[in-house]
PDB file of C-alpha atoms in Angstrom:
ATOM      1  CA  UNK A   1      21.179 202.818  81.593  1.00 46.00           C
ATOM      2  CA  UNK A   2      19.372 204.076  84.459  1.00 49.00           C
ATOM      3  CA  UNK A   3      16.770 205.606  83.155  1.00 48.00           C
ATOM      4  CA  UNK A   4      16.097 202.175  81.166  1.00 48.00           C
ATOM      5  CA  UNK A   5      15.695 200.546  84.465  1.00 47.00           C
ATOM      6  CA  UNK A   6      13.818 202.444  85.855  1.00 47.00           C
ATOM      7  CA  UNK A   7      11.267 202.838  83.025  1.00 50.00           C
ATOM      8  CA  UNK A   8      11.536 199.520  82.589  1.00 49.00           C
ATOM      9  CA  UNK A   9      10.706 199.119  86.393  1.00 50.00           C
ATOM     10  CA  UNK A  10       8.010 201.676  86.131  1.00 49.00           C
ATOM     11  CA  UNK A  11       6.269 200.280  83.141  1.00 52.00           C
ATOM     12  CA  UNK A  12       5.921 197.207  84.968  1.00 54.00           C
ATOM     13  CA  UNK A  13       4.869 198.375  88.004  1.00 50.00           C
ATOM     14  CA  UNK A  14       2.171 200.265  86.161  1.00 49.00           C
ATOM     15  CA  UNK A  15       1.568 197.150  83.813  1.00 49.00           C
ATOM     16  CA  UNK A  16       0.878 195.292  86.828  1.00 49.00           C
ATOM     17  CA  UNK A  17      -2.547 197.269  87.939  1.00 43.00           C
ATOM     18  CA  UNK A  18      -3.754 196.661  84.453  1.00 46.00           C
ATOM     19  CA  UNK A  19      -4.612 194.142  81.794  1.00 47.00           C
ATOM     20  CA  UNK A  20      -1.997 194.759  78.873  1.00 50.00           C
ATOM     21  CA  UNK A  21      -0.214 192.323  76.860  1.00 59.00           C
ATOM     22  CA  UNK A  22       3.372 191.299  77.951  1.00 71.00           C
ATOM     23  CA  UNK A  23       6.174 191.985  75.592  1.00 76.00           C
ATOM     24  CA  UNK A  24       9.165 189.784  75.144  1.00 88.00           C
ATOM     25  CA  UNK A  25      12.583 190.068  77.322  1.00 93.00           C
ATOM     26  CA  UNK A  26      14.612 192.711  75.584  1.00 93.00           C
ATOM     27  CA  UNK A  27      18.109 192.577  75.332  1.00 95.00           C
ATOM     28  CA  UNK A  28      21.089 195.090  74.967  1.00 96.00           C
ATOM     29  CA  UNK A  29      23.863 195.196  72.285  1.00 96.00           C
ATOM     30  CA  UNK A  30      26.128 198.178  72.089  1.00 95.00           C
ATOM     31  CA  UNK A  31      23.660 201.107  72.380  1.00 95.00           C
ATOM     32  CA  UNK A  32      20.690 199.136  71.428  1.00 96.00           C
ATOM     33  CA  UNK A  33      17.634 197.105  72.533  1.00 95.00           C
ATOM     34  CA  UNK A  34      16.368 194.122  70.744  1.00 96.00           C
ATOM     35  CA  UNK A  35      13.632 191.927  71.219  1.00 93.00           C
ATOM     36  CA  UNK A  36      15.416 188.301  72.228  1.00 94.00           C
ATOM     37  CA  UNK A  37      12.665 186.017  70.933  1.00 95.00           C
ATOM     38  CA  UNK A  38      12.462 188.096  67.292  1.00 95.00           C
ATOM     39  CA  UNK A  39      15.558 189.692  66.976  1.00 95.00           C
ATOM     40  CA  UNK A  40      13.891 193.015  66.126  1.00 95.00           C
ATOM     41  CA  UNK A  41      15.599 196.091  67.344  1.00 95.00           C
ATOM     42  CA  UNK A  42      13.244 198.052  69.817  1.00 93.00           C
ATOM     43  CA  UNK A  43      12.587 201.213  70.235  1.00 93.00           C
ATOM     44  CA  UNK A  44      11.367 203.265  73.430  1.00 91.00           C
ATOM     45  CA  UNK A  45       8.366 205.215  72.731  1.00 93.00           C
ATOM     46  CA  UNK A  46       7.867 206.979  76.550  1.00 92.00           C
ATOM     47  CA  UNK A  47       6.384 210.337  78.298  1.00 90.00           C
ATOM     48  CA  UNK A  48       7.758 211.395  81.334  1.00 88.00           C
ATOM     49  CA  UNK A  49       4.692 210.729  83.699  1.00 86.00           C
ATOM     50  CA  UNK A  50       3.554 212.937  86.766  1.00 81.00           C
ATOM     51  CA  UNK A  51       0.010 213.420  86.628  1.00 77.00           C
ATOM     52  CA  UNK A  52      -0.817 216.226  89.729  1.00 71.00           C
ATOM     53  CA  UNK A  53      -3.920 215.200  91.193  1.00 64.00           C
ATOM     54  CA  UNK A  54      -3.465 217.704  94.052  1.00 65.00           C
ATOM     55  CA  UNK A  55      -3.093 215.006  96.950  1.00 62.00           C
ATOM     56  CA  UNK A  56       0.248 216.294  98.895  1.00 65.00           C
ATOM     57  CA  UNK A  57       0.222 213.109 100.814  1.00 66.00           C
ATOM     58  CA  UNK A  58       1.222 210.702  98.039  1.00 65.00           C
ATOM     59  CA  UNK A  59       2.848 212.223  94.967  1.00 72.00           C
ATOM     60  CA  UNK A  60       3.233 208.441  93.530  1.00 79.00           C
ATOM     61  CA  UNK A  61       1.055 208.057  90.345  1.00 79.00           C
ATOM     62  CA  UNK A  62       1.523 204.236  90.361  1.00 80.00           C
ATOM     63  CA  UNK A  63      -0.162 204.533  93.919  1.00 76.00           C
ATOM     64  CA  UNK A  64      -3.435 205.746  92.187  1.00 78.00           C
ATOM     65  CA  UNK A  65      -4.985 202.914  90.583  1.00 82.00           C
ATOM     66  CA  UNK A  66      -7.974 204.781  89.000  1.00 85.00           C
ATOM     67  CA  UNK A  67      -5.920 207.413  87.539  1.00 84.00           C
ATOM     68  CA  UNK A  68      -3.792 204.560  86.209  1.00 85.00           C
ATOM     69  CA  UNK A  69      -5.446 202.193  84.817  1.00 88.00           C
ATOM     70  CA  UNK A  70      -7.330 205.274  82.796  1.00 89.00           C
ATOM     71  CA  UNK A  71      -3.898 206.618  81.656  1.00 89.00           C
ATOM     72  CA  UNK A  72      -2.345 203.127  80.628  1.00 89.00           C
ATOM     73  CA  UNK A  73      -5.468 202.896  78.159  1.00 90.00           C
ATOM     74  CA  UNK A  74      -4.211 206.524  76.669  1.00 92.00           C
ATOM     75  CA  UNK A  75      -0.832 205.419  76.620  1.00 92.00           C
ATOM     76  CA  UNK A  76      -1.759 202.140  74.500  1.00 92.00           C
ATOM     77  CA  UNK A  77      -3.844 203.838  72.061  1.00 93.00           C
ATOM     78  CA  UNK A  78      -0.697 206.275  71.422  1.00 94.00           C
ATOM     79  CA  UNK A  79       2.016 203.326  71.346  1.00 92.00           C
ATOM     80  CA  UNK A  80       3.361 204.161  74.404  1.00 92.00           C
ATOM     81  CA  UNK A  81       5.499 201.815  75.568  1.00 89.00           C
ATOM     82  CA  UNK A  82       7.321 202.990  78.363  1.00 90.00           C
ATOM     83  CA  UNK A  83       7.435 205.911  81.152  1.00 88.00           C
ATOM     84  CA  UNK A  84       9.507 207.855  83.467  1.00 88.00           C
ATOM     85  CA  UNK A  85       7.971 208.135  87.133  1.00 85.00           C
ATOM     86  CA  UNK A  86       9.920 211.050  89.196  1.00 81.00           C
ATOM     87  CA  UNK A  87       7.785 210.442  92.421  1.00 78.00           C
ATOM     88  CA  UNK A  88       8.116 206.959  93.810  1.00 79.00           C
ATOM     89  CA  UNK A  89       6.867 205.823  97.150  1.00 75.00           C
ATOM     90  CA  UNK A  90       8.285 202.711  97.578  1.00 76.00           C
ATOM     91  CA  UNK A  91       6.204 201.330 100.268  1.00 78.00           C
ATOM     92  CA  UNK A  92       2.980 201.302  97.928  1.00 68.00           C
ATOM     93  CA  UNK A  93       4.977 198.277  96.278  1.00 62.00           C
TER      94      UNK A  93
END
C-alpha cells in the first residue's frame, strides 16, 4: 500500500510539470485497483525512476523539469503509467 501512494503521489507530482491526460479516481477492492467511473480493473504499468544527471546537490528527478517533461513523453509512448521516485526533496513541492 505504500508503494501505491507513493507512486501514485509521484505520478502526479510528475504529471503536474506536464500536459498528460488525467485518468479517473481508482479505487481498491481486496488486492485490486479499479477504475470507479468504468469499473475496469487497473493495472500498474511502472519503472522505478532515478535518472543520474550527476548534480549532487539535488538528487530529486521531479525537481528537473527538462529532464522530466522529456521522460514523461517516453513513459507515455511505452504505457507507462506510474513510477517509483527513491530521491524526494520535499521542499521543491
Amino acid at each position: 500500500m505504500k508503494f501505491a501512494t507513493l507512486a501514485s503521489a509521484s505520478l502526479g507530482a510528475l504529471c503536474a510539470s506536464s500536459v498528460v491526460a488525467a485518468i479517473d479516481p481508482l479505487t481498491i477492492k481486496g488486492s485490486k485497483w479499479f477504475n470507479s467511473k468504468t469499473g475496469e480493473q487497473f493495472y500498474f504499468k511502472g519503472v522505478a525512476y532515478q535518472p543520474r544527471t550527476g548534480l549532487k546537490s539535488n538528487p530529486d528527478p521531479l525537481a528537473d523539469t527538462v529532464g522530466c517533461k522529456r521522460d514523461v513523453a517516453v513513459f507515455k509512448d511505452l504505457g507507462i503509467n506510474s513510477i517509483r521516485v527513491y530521491d524526494v526533496d520535499y521542499t521543491n513541492s
